[in-house]
């Protein structure tokens, strides 16, 4: 039986290492042994095509919840999911979560003394169209403190989870905002070794996406692994 | 110029409302083909403490060894009642539990049968990118010739094989995931 081609590997310097001295939670969680390199088999080149059911209408609008409208600066985030060859990834679900405009998550474990917003749950889902494009509306998340080190603050960010076409392309990441003074101080953002790779996590403000009198627009593309040129050996 | 990969970042501690839905820990319906199994275990850190804010995902073939995906070209039956994906969060003690079926063997190049296994992704605060491991099954003849198990140092292979703790309940398999330290689970670079 012929196997379809495997996927290209992580780019070196383009992803964080497991062990990161500046990010305290890695100390007891990063494995000590190097991961065992695995040639791609059917297990890695196949994968779930979406997590559960598809997004329902309204899951692309985080600004309305429980009959009310969230406080904060409304923003549109839009872009495409592509692979390393520039091919669009259609029909892939993107799961979204974030803090509210005050920097507080609607989560029982978040103890930050910032107000909860009863009209903001901070979760959403979208699916890419045939061109790999997605779009959603939310409010700009606030920065929030964490206990990693003295006076530690997370920069404004939105969390994303997506699958792509295979087990090998699974990605969870965070999107940041341009010009944020906290970026240079954030161990999680700076865990990505290459500066140019880190900067790929920063959205671009786009006046063309901006809706007059209503919401600022940002562009952010996701690039997942592309396929190897040669068939999977093992 | 070709676009470059988007770097991974940690899932952080606050993912549960967005990512965890009750029911996703069960991969089966009452009509799925195959032998029902429960997989339960804990995720432990370098102090052997349970990790209460982790997410685990399973990806597996159906009872015939076929993945529900167009790139699986094996001439085997799709099971419309089994899609092979599951997701669960750990509880306050770091425990997780899945209900699924034992996967069949997939056929690799050269008609080599791979040992039945379940692919596992692990996400948590403090993990800047996911960890990947596999769950293999005890007493499985194909384990001896599986090409992936055989790339692992013999002394560490047992970390990849689930255990039957109670002979009266052979459908309940135990699989602990040790992120760091003694008996550290084997993780794969995929
Ligand atoms: Fe966050």
PDB file of N, CA, C and O in Angstrom, chain B residues 83-153:
ATOM      1  N   UNK B  83     -15.540   8.045  15.058  1.00  0.00           N
ATOM      2  CA  UNK B  83     -14.702   9.014  14.345  1.00  0.00           C
ATOM      3  C   UNK B  83     -13.283   9.102  14.892  1.00  0.00           C
ATOM      4  O   UNK B  83     -12.398   9.642  14.238  1.00  0.00           O
ATOM      5  N   UNK B  84     -13.065   8.605  16.106  1.00  0.00           N
ATOM      6  CA  UNK B  84     -11.686   8.431  16.576  1.00  0.00           C
ATOM      7  C   UNK B  84     -11.062   9.582  17.320  1.00  0.00           C
ATOM      8  O   UNK B  84      -9.879   9.527  17.652  1.00  0.00           O
ATOM      9  N   UNK B  85     -11.859  10.645  17.599  1.00  0.00           N
ATOM     10  CA  UNK B  85     -11.287  11.785  18.319  1.00  0.00           C
ATOM     11  C   UNK B  85     -11.961  11.957  19.665  1.00  0.00           C
ATOM     12  O   UNK B  85     -13.194  11.917  19.764  1.00  0.00           O
ATOM     13  N   UNK B  86     -11.164  12.191  20.702  1.00  0.00           N
ATOM     14  CA  UNK B  86     -11.696  12.476  22.028  1.00  0.00           C
ATOM     15  C   UNK B  86     -10.851  13.525  22.724  1.00  0.00           C
ATOM     16  O   UNK B  86      -9.682  13.732  22.381  1.00  0.00           O
ATOM     17  N   UNK B  87     -11.489  14.182  23.680  1.00  0.00           N
ATOM     18  CA  UNK B  87     -10.789  15.261  24.388  1.00  0.00           C
ATOM     19  C   UNK B  87     -11.310  15.301  25.821  1.00  0.00           C
ATOM     20  O   UNK B  87     -12.507  15.151  26.046  1.00  0.00           O
ATOM     21  N   UNK B  88     -10.408  15.494  26.780  1.00  0.00           N
ATOM     22  CA  UNK B  88     -10.823  15.615  28.178  1.00  0.00           C
ATOM     23  C   UNK B  88      -9.821  16.489  28.920  1.00  0.00           C
ATOM     24  O   UNK B  88      -8.643  16.565  28.539  1.00  0.00           O
ATOM     25  N   UNK B  89     -10.308  17.127  29.976  1.00  0.00           N
ATOM     26  CA  UNK B  89      -9.422  17.861  30.881  1.00  0.00           C
ATOM     27  C   UNK B  89      -9.148  16.984  32.093  1.00  0.00           C
ATOM     28  O   UNK B  89      -9.929  16.084  32.405  1.00  0.00           O
ATOM     29  N   UNK B  90      -8.041  17.253  32.777  1.00  0.00           N
ATOM     30  CA  UNK B  90      -7.787  16.557  34.036  1.00  0.00           C
ATOM     31  C   UNK B  90      -8.588  17.225  35.152  1.00  0.00           C
ATOM     32  O   UNK B  90      -8.936  18.394  35.071  1.00  0.00           O
ATOM     33  N   UNK B  91      -8.869  16.429  36.211  1.00  0.00           N
ATOM     34  CA  UNK B  91      -9.588  16.985  37.360  1.00  0.00           C
ATOM     35  C   UNK B  91      -8.581  17.527  38.378  1.00  0.00           C
ATOM     36  O   UNK B  91      -7.379  17.623  38.098  1.00  0.00           O
ATOM     37  N   UNK B  92      -9.070  17.854  39.580  1.00  0.00           N
ATOM     38  CA  UNK B  92      -8.207  18.525  40.561  1.00  0.00           C
ATOM     39  C   UNK B  92      -7.044  17.640  41.017  1.00  0.00           C
ATOM     40  O   UNK B  92      -6.058  18.145  41.550  1.00  0.00           O
ATOM     41  N   UNK B  93      -7.154  16.328  40.799  1.00  0.00           N
ATOM     42  CA  UNK B  93      -6.054  15.421  41.169  1.00  0.00           C
ATOM     43  C   UNK B  93      -5.209  15.016  39.953  1.00  0.00           C
ATOM     44  O   UNK B  93      -4.347  14.152  40.063  1.00  0.00           O
ATOM     45  N   UNK B  94      -5.505  15.610  38.819  1.00  0.00           N
ATOM     46  CA  UNK B  94      -4.736  15.271  37.622  1.00  0.00           C
ATOM     47  C   UNK B  94      -5.245  14.033  36.902  1.00  0.00           C
ATOM     48  O   UNK B  94      -4.574  13.489  36.036  1.00  0.00           O
ATOM     49  N   UNK B  95      -6.475  13.598  37.244  1.00  0.00           N
ATOM     50  CA  UNK B  95      -7.010  12.370  36.644  1.00  0.00           C
ATOM     51  C   UNK B  95      -7.767  12.659  35.354  1.00  0.00           C
ATOM     52  O   UNK B  95      -8.384  13.718  35.221  1.00  0.00           O
ATOM     53  N   UNK B  96      -7.745  11.675  34.469  1.00  0.00           N
ATOM     54  CA  UNK B  96      -8.554  11.758  33.244  1.00  0.00           C
ATOM     55  C   UNK B  96      -9.148  10.394  32.967  1.00  0.00           C
ATOM     56  O   UNK B  96      -8.664   9.376  33.490  1.00  0.00           O
ATOM     57  N   UNK B  97     -10.190  10.365  32.133  1.00  0.00           N
ATOM     58  CA  UNK B  97     -10.827   9.089  31.781  1.00  0.00           C
ATOM     59  C   UNK B  97     -11.468   9.220  30.406  1.00  0.00           C
ATOM     60  O   UNK B  97     -12.112  10.224  30.117  1.00  0.00           O
ATOM     61  N   UNK B  98     -11.259   8.204  29.572  1.00  0.00           N
ATOM     62  CA  UNK B  98     -11.887   8.157  28.249  1.00  0.00           C
ATOM     63  C   UNK B  98     -12.627   6.840  28.079  1.00  0.00           C
ATOM     64  O   UNK B  98     -12.179   5.803  28.579  1.00  0.00           O
ATOM     65  N   UNK B  99     -13.712   6.891  27.311  1.00  0.00           N
ATOM     66  CA  UNK B  99     -14.437   5.682  26.917  1.00  0.00           C
ATOM     67  C   UNK B  99     -14.290   5.541  25.411  1.00  0.00           C
ATOM     68  O   UNK B  99     -14.654   6.447  24.665  1.00  0.00           O
ATOM     69  N   UNK B 100     -13.759   4.406  24.984  1.00  0.00           N
ATOM     70  CA  UNK B 100     -13.514   4.234  23.552  1.00  0.00           C
ATOM     71  C   UNK B 100     -13.570   2.746  23.211  1.00  0.00           C
ATOM     72  O   UNK B 100     -14.136   1.952  23.965  1.00  0.00           O
ATOM     73  N   UNK B 101     -13.031   2.395  22.047  1.00  0.00           N
ATOM     74  CA  UNK B 101     -12.901   0.987  21.674  1.00  0.00           C
ATOM     75  C   UNK B 101     -11.422   0.707  21.434  1.00  0.00           C
ATOM     76  O   UNK B 101     -10.636   1.620  21.181  1.00  0.00           O
ATOM     77  N   UNK B 102     -11.071  -0.559  21.524  1.00  0.00           N
ATOM     78  CA  UNK B 102      -9.692  -0.919  21.192  1.00  0.00           C
ATOM     79  C   UNK B 102      -9.528  -0.800  19.680  1.00  0.00           C
ATOM     80  O   UNK B 102     -10.291  -1.398  18.919  1.00  0.00           O
ATOM     81  N   UNK B 103      -8.538  -0.008  19.224  1.00  0.00           N
ATOM     82  CA  UNK B 103      -8.348   0.133  17.772  1.00  0.00           C
ATOM     83  C   UNK B 103      -7.789  -1.152  17.162  1.00  0.00           C
ATOM     84  O   UNK B 103      -7.093  -1.918  17.833  1.00  0.00           O
ATOM     85  N   UNK B 104      -8.074  -1.341  15.883  1.00  0.00           N
ATOM     86  CA  UNK B 104      -7.435  -2.425  15.149  1.00  0.00           C
ATOM     87  C   UNK B 104      -6.038  -2.023  14.699  1.00  0.00           C
ATOM     88  O   UNK B 104      -5.569  -0.916  14.973  1.00  0.00           O
ATOM     89  N   UNK B 105      -5.378  -2.920  13.971  1.00  0.00           N
ATOM     90  CA  UNK B 105      -4.028  -2.639  13.466  1.00  0.00           C
ATOM     91  C   UNK B 105      -4.124  -1.944  12.120  1.00  0.00           C
ATOM     92  O   UNK B 105      -4.838  -2.403  11.232  1.00  0.00           O
ATOM     93  N   UNK B 106      -3.357  -0.876  11.971  1.00  0.00           N
ATOM     94  CA  UNK B 106      -3.249  -0.232  10.668  1.00  0.00           C
ATOM     95  C   UNK B 106      -2.094  -0.871   9.901  1.00  0.00           C
ATOM     96  O   UNK B 106      -1.144  -1.381  10.503  1.00  0.00           O
ATOM     97  N   UNK B 107      -2.202  -0.840   8.573  1.00  0.00           N
ATOM     98  CA  UNK B 107      -1.159  -1.447   7.748  1.00  0.00           C
ATOM     99  C   UNK B 107      -0.209  -0.368   7.256  1.00  0.00           C
ATOM    100  O   UNK B 107      -0.641   0.613   6.662  1.00  0.00           O
ATOM    101  N   UNK B 108       1.073  -0.559   7.499  1.00  0.00           N
ATOM    102  CA  UNK B 108       2.081   0.393   7.037  1.00  0.00           C
ATOM    103  C   UNK B 108       2.699  -0.079   5.731  1.00  0.00           C
ATOM    104  O   UNK B 108       2.248  -1.051   5.119  1.00  0.00           O
ATOM    105  N   UNK B 109       3.755   0.632   5.283  1.00  0.00           N
ATOM    106  CA  UNK B 109       4.443   0.242   4.052  1.00  0.00           C
ATOM    107  C   UNK B 109       4.947  -1.201   4.133  1.00  0.00           C
ATOM    108  O   UNK B 109       5.308  -1.673   5.210  1.00  0.00           O
ATOM    109  N   UNK B 110       4.956  -1.883   3.011  1.00  0.00           N
ATOM    110  CA  UNK B 110       5.409  -3.270   2.987  1.00  0.00           C
ATOM    111  C   UNK B 110       4.422  -4.202   3.664  1.00  0.00           C
ATOM    112  O   UNK B 110       4.786  -5.296   4.094  1.00  0.00           O
ATOM    113  N   UNK B 111       3.178  -3.763   3.774  1.00  0.00           N
ATOM    114  CA  UNK B 111       2.125  -4.558   4.420  1.00  0.00           C
ATOM    115  C   UNK B 111       2.454  -4.954   5.847  1.00  0.00           C
ATOM    116  O   UNK B 111       1.934  -5.933   6.368  1.00  0.00           O
ATOM    117  N   UNK B 112       3.335  -4.170   6.481  1.00  0.00           N
ATOM    118  CA  UNK B 112       3.647  -4.422   7.881  1.00  0.00           C
ATOM    119  C   UNK B 112       2.477  -3.957   8.742  1.00  0.00           C
ATOM    120  O   UNK B 112       1.992  -2.845   8.591  1.00  0.00           O
ATOM    121  N   UNK B 113       2.020  -4.847   9.625  1.00  0.00           N
ATOM    122  CA  UNK B 113       0.936  -4.460  10.529  1.00  0.00           C
ATOM    123  C   UNK B 113       1.512  -3.735  11.736  1.00  0.00           C
ATOM    124  O   UNK B 113       2.392  -4.260  12.421  1.00  0.00           O
ATOM    125  N   UNK B 114       1.023  -2.533  11.965  1.00  0.00           N
ATOM    126  CA  UNK B 114       1.436  -1.798  13.169  1.00  0.00           C
ATOM    127  C   UNK B 114       0.640  -2.295  14.361  1.00  0.00           C
ATOM    128  O   UNK B 114      -0.513  -2.692  14.222  1.00  0.00           O
ATOM    129  N   UNK B 115       1.255  -2.245  15.532  1.00  0.00           N
ATOM    130  CA  UNK B 115       0.534  -2.654  16.735  1.00  0.00           C
ATOM    131  C   UNK B 115      -0.591  -1.662  17.012  1.00  0.00           C
ATOM    132  O   UNK B 115      -0.453  -0.473  16.758  1.00  0.00           O
ATOM    133  N   UNK B 116      -1.722  -2.153  17.529  1.00  0.00           N
ATOM    134  CA  UNK B 116      -2.813  -1.226  17.879  1.00  0.00           C
ATOM    135  C   UNK B 116      -2.310  -0.179  18.868  1.00  0.00           C
ATOM    136  O   UNK B 116      -1.563  -0.503  19.801  1.00  0.00           O
ATOM    137  N   UNK B 117      -2.691   1.047  18.638  1.00  0.00           N
ATOM    138  CA  UNK B 117      -2.269   2.125  19.546  1.00  0.00           C
ATOM    139  C   UNK B 117      -3.204   3.305  19.392  1.00  0.00           C
ATOM    140  O   UNK B 117      -3.919   3.430  18.399  1.00  0.00           O
ATOM    141  N   UNK B 118      -3.152   4.175  20.387  1.00  0.00           N
ATOM    142  CA  UNK B 118      -3.921   5.429  20.380  1.00  0.00           C
ATOM    143  C   UNK B 118      -2.923   6.574  20.455  1.00  0.00           C
ATOM    144  O   UNK B 118      -1.982   6.541  21.262  1.00  0.00           O
ATOM    145  N   UNK B 119      -3.096   7.563  19.592  1.00  0.00           N
ATOM    146  CA  UNK B 119      -2.218   8.739  19.567  1.00  0.00           C
ATOM    147  C   UNK B 119      -2.734   9.766  20.569  1.00  0.00           C
ATOM    148  O   UNK B 119      -3.933  10.028  20.626  1.00  0.00           O
ATOM    149  N   UNK B 120      -1.801  10.352  21.309  1.00  0.00           N
ATOM    150  CA  UNK B 120      -2.181  11.226  22.418  1.00  0.00           C
ATOM    151  C   UNK B 120      -1.457  12.565  22.305  1.00  0.00           C
ATOM    152  O   UNK B 120      -0.237  12.602  22.112  1.00  0.00           O
ATOM    153  N   UNK B 121      -2.217  13.667  22.431  1.00  0.00           N
ATOM    154  CA  UNK B 121      -1.634  15.003  22.572  1.00  0.00           C
ATOM    155  C   UNK B 121      -1.922  15.501  23.978  1.00  0.00           C
ATOM    156  O   UNK B 121      -3.032  15.321  24.479  1.00  0.00           O
ATOM    157  N   UNK B 122      -0.932  16.158  24.578  1.00  0.00           N
ATOM    158  CA  UNK B 122      -1.085  16.696  25.935  1.00  0.00           C
ATOM    159  C   UNK B 122      -0.764  18.188  25.903  1.00  0.00           C
ATOM    160  O   UNK B 122       0.288  18.589  25.399  1.00  0.00           O
ATOM    161  N   UNK B 123      -1.686  18.978  26.455  1.00  0.00           N
ATOM    162  CA  UNK B 123      -1.509  20.430  26.539  1.00  0.00           C
ATOM    163  C   UNK B 123      -1.677  20.842  27.995  1.00  0.00           C
ATOM    164  O   UNK B 123      -2.519  20.289  28.697  1.00  0.00           O
ATOM    165  N   UNK B 124      -0.919  21.839  28.440  1.00  0.00           N
ATOM    166  CA  UNK B 124      -1.091  22.347  29.805  1.00  0.00           C
ATOM    167  C   UNK B 124      -0.359  23.670  29.954  1.00  0.00           C
ATOM    168  O   UNK B 124       0.547  23.978  29.168  1.00  0.00           O
ATOM    169  N   UNK B 125      -0.772  24.411  30.981  1.00  0.00           N
ATOM    170  CA  UNK B 125       0.054  25.532  31.433  1.00  0.00           C
ATOM    171  C   UNK B 125       1.486  25.014  31.639  1.00  0.00           C
ATOM    172  O   UNK B 125       1.675  23.916  32.156  1.00  0.00           O
ATOM    173  N   UNK B 126       2.474  25.754  31.216  1.00  0.00           N
ATOM    174  CA  UNK B 126       3.857  25.302  31.374  1.00  0.00           C
ATOM    175  C   UNK B 126       4.358  24.435  30.228  1.00  0.00           C
ATOM    176  O   UNK B 126       5.536  24.127  30.168  1.00  0.00           O
ATOM    177  N   UNK B 127       3.461  24.025  29.342  1.00  0.00           N
ATOM    178  CA  UNK B 127       3.904  23.333  28.119  1.00  0.00           C
ATOM    179  C   UNK B 127       3.762  24.328  26.971  1.00  0.00           C
ATOM    180  O   UNK B 127       2.652  24.672  26.571  1.00  0.00           O
ATOM    181  N   UNK B 128       4.903  24.769  26.450  1.00  0.00           N
ATOM    182  CA  UNK B 128       4.884  25.786  25.398  1.00  0.00           C
ATOM    183  C   UNK B 128       4.460  25.207  24.060  1.00  0.00           C
ATOM    184  O   UNK B 128       4.098  25.943  23.140  1.00  0.00           O
ATOM    185  N   UNK B 129       4.542  23.887  23.943  1.00  0.00           N
ATOM    186  CA  UNK B 129       3.959  23.204  22.800  1.00  0.00           C
ATOM    187  C   UNK B 129       3.464  21.851  23.302  1.00  0.00           C
ATOM    188  O   UNK B 129       3.827  21.422  24.400  1.00  0.00           O
ATOM    189  N   UNK B 130       2.638  21.202  22.509  1.00  0.00           N
ATOM    190  CA  UNK B 130       2.034  19.969  22.998  1.00  0.00           C
ATOM    191  C   UNK B 130       3.095  18.880  23.154  1.00  0.00           C
ATOM    192  O   UNK B 130       4.130  18.893  22.479  1.00  0.00           O
ATOM    193  N   UNK B 131       2.787  17.927  24.019  1.00  0.00           N
ATOM    194  CA  UNK B 131       3.558  16.693  24.078  1.00  0.00           C
ATOM    195  C   UNK B 131       2.752  15.627  23.354  1.00  0.00           C
ATOM    196  O   UNK B 131       1.522  15.613  23.420  1.00  0.00           O
ATOM    197  N   UNK B 132       3.460  14.717  22.665  1.00  0.00           N
ATOM    198  CA  UNK B 132       2.806  13.641  21.933  1.00  0.00           C
ATOM    199  C   UNK B 132       3.321  12.308  22.463  1.00  0.00           C
ATOM    200  O   UNK B 132       4.526  12.110  22.605  1.00  0.00           O
ATOM    201  N   UNK B 133       2.394  11.417  22.778  1.00  0.00           N
ATOM    202  CA  UNK B 133       2.799  10.060  23.130  1.00  0.00           C
ATOM    203  C   UNK B 133       1.812   9.082  22.495  1.00  0.00           C
ATOM    204  O   UNK B 133       0.939   9.484  21.726  1.00  0.00           O
ATOM    205  N   UNK B 134       2.001   7.793  22.763  1.00  0.00           N
ATOM    206  CA  UNK B 134       1.095   6.771  22.240  1.00  0.00           C
ATOM    207  C   UNK B 134       0.736   5.808  23.358  1.00  0.00           C
ATOM    208  O   UNK B 134       1.581   5.511  24.194  1.00  0.00           O
ATOM    209  N   UNK B 135      -0.497   5.335  23.317  1.00  0.00           N
ATOM    210  CA  UNK B 135      -0.925   4.282  24.237  1.00  0.00           C
ATOM    211  C   UNK B 135      -0.953   2.968  23.463  1.00  0.00           C
ATOM    212  O   UNK B 135      -1.709   2.829  22.492  1.00  0.00           O
ATOM    213  N   UNK B 136      -0.111   2.003  23.877  1.00  0.00           N
ATOM    214  CA  UNK B 136      -0.147   0.643  23.322  1.00  0.00           C
ATOM    215  C   UNK B 136      -0.844  -0.284  24.318  1.00  0.00           C
ATOM    216  O   UNK B 136      -1.093   0.102  25.467  1.00  0.00           O
ATOM    217  N   UNK B 137      -1.120  -1.496  23.891  1.00  0.00           N
ATOM    218  CA  UNK B 137      -1.938  -2.408  24.686  1.00  0.00           C
ATOM    219  C   UNK B 137      -1.109  -3.580  25.207  1.00  0.00           C
ATOM    220  O   UNK B 137      -0.231  -4.083  24.499  1.00  0.00           O
ATOM    221  N   UNK B 138      -1.406  -4.017  26.429  1.00  0.00           N
ATOM    222  CA  UNK B 138      -0.624  -5.103  27.029  1.00  0.00           C
ATOM    223  C   UNK B 138      -0.923  -6.441  26.350  1.00  0.00           C
ATOM    224  O   UNK B 138      -2.031  -6.661  25.862  1.00  0.00           O
ATOM    225  N   UNK B 139       0.097  -7.300  26.292  1.00  0.00           N
ATOM    226  CA  UNK B 139      -0.095  -8.659  25.789  1.00  0.00           C
ATOM    227  C   UNK B 139      -0.341  -8.726  24.298  1.00  0.00           C
ATOM    228  O   UNK B 139      -0.900  -9.699  23.786  1.00  0.00           O
ATOM    229  N   UNK B 140       0.058  -7.702  23.575  1.00  0.00           N
ATOM    230  CA  UNK B 140      -0.221  -7.616  22.146  1.00  0.00           C
ATOM    231  C   UNK B 140       1.002  -8.131  21.381  1.00  0.00           C
ATOM    232  O   UNK B 140       2.091  -7.576  21.492  1.00  0.00           O
ATOM    233  N   UNK B 141       0.813  -9.200  20.593  1.00  0.00           N
ATOM    234  CA  UNK B 141       1.957  -9.795  19.875  1.00  0.00           C
ATOM    235  C   UNK B 141       2.647  -8.789  18.959  1.00  0.00           C
ATOM    236  O   UNK B 141       3.868  -8.802  18.823  1.00  0.00           O
ATOM    237  N   UNK B 142       1.864  -7.946  18.312  1.00  0.00           N
ATOM    238  CA  UNK B 142       2.440  -7.007  17.349  1.00  0.00           C
ATOM    239  C   UNK B 142       3.345  -5.967  18.001  1.00  0.00           C
ATOM    240  O   UNK B 142       4.114  -5.298  17.307  1.00  0.00           O
ATOM    241  N   UNK B 143       3.271  -5.819  19.330  1.00  0.00           N
ATOM    242  CA  UNK B 143       4.169  -4.861  19.992  1.00  0.00           C
ATOM    243  C   UNK B 143       5.635  -5.180  19.701  1.00  0.00           C
ATOM    244  O   UNK B 143       6.467  -4.278  19.616  1.00  0.00           O
ATOM    245  N   UNK B 144       5.938  -6.461  19.551  1.00  0.00           N
ATOM    246  CA  UNK B 144       7.337  -6.881  19.362  1.00  0.00           C
ATOM    247  C   UNK B 144       7.906  -6.387  18.041  1.00  0.00           C
ATOM    248  O   UNK B 144       9.122  -6.200  17.914  1.00  0.00           O
ATOM    249  N   UNK B 145       7.049  -6.173  17.055  1.00  0.00           N
ATOM    250  CA  UNK B 145       7.544  -5.788  15.725  1.00  0.00           C
ATOM    251  C   UNK B 145       7.108  -4.387  15.318  1.00  0.00           C
ATOM    252  O   UNK B 145       7.375  -3.956  14.200  1.00  0.00           O
ATOM    253  N   UNK B 146       6.444  -3.668  16.218  1.00  0.00           N
ATOM    254  CA  UNK B 146       5.948  -2.344  15.844  1.00  0.00           C
ATOM    255  C   UNK B 146       7.118  -1.391  15.567  1.00  0.00           C
ATOM    256  O   UNK B 146       8.015  -1.245  16.398  1.00  0.00           O
ATOM    257  N   UNK B 147       7.113  -0.719  14.397  1.00  0.00           N
ATOM    258  CA  UNK B 147       8.273   0.104  14.030  1.00  0.00           C
ATOM    259  C   UNK B 147       8.491   1.299  14.946  1.00  0.00           C
ATOM    260  O   UNK B 147       9.627   1.751  15.103  1.00  0.00           O
ATOM    261  N   UNK B 148       7.447   1.807  15.548  1.00  0.00           N
ATOM    262  CA  UNK B 148       7.629   2.954  16.446  1.00  0.00           C
ATOM    263  C   UNK B 148       8.105   2.476  17.819  1.00  0.00           C
ATOM    264  O   UNK B 148       9.086   2.997  18.362  1.00  0.00           O
ATOM    265  N   UNK B 149       7.451   1.476  18.380  1.00  0.00           N
ATOM    266  CA  UNK B 149       7.912   0.942  19.673  1.00  0.00           C
ATOM    267  C   UNK B 149       9.383   0.536  19.597  1.00  0.00           C
ATOM    268  O   UNK B 149      10.142   0.716  20.549  1.00  0.00           O
ATOM    269  N   UNK B 150       9.776   0.026  18.443  1.00  0.00           N
ATOM    270  CA  UNK B 150      11.163  -0.440  18.304  1.00  0.00           C
ATOM    271  C   UNK B 150      12.186   0.681  18.164  1.00  0.00           C
ATOM    272  O   UNK B 150      13.383   0.425  18.252  1.00  0.00           O
ATOM    273  N   UNK B 151      11.747   1.905  17.950  1.00  0.00           N
ATOM    274  CA  UNK B 151      12.712   3.015  17.953  1.00  0.00           C
ATOM    275  C   UNK B 151      12.959   3.526  19.377  1.00  0.00           C
ATOM    276  O   UNK B 151      13.814   4.373  19.590  1.00  0.00           O
ATOM    277  N   UNK B 152      12.172   3.038  20.343  1.00  0.00           N
ATOM    278  CA  UNK B 152      12.288   3.494  21.731  1.00  0.00           C
ATOM    279  C   UNK B 152      13.235   2.574  22.484  1.00  0.00           C
ATOM    280  O   UNK B 152      13.190   1.355  22.295  1.00  0.00           O
ATOM    281  N   UNK B 153      14.095   3.149  23.335  1.00  0.00           N
ATOM    282  CA  UNK B 153      15.019   2.332  24.140  1.00  0.00           C
ATOM    283  C   UNK B 153      14.216   1.282  24.906  1.00  0.00           C
ATOM    284  O   UNK B 153      13.179   1.595  25.495  1.00  0.00           O
TER     285      UNK B 153
END
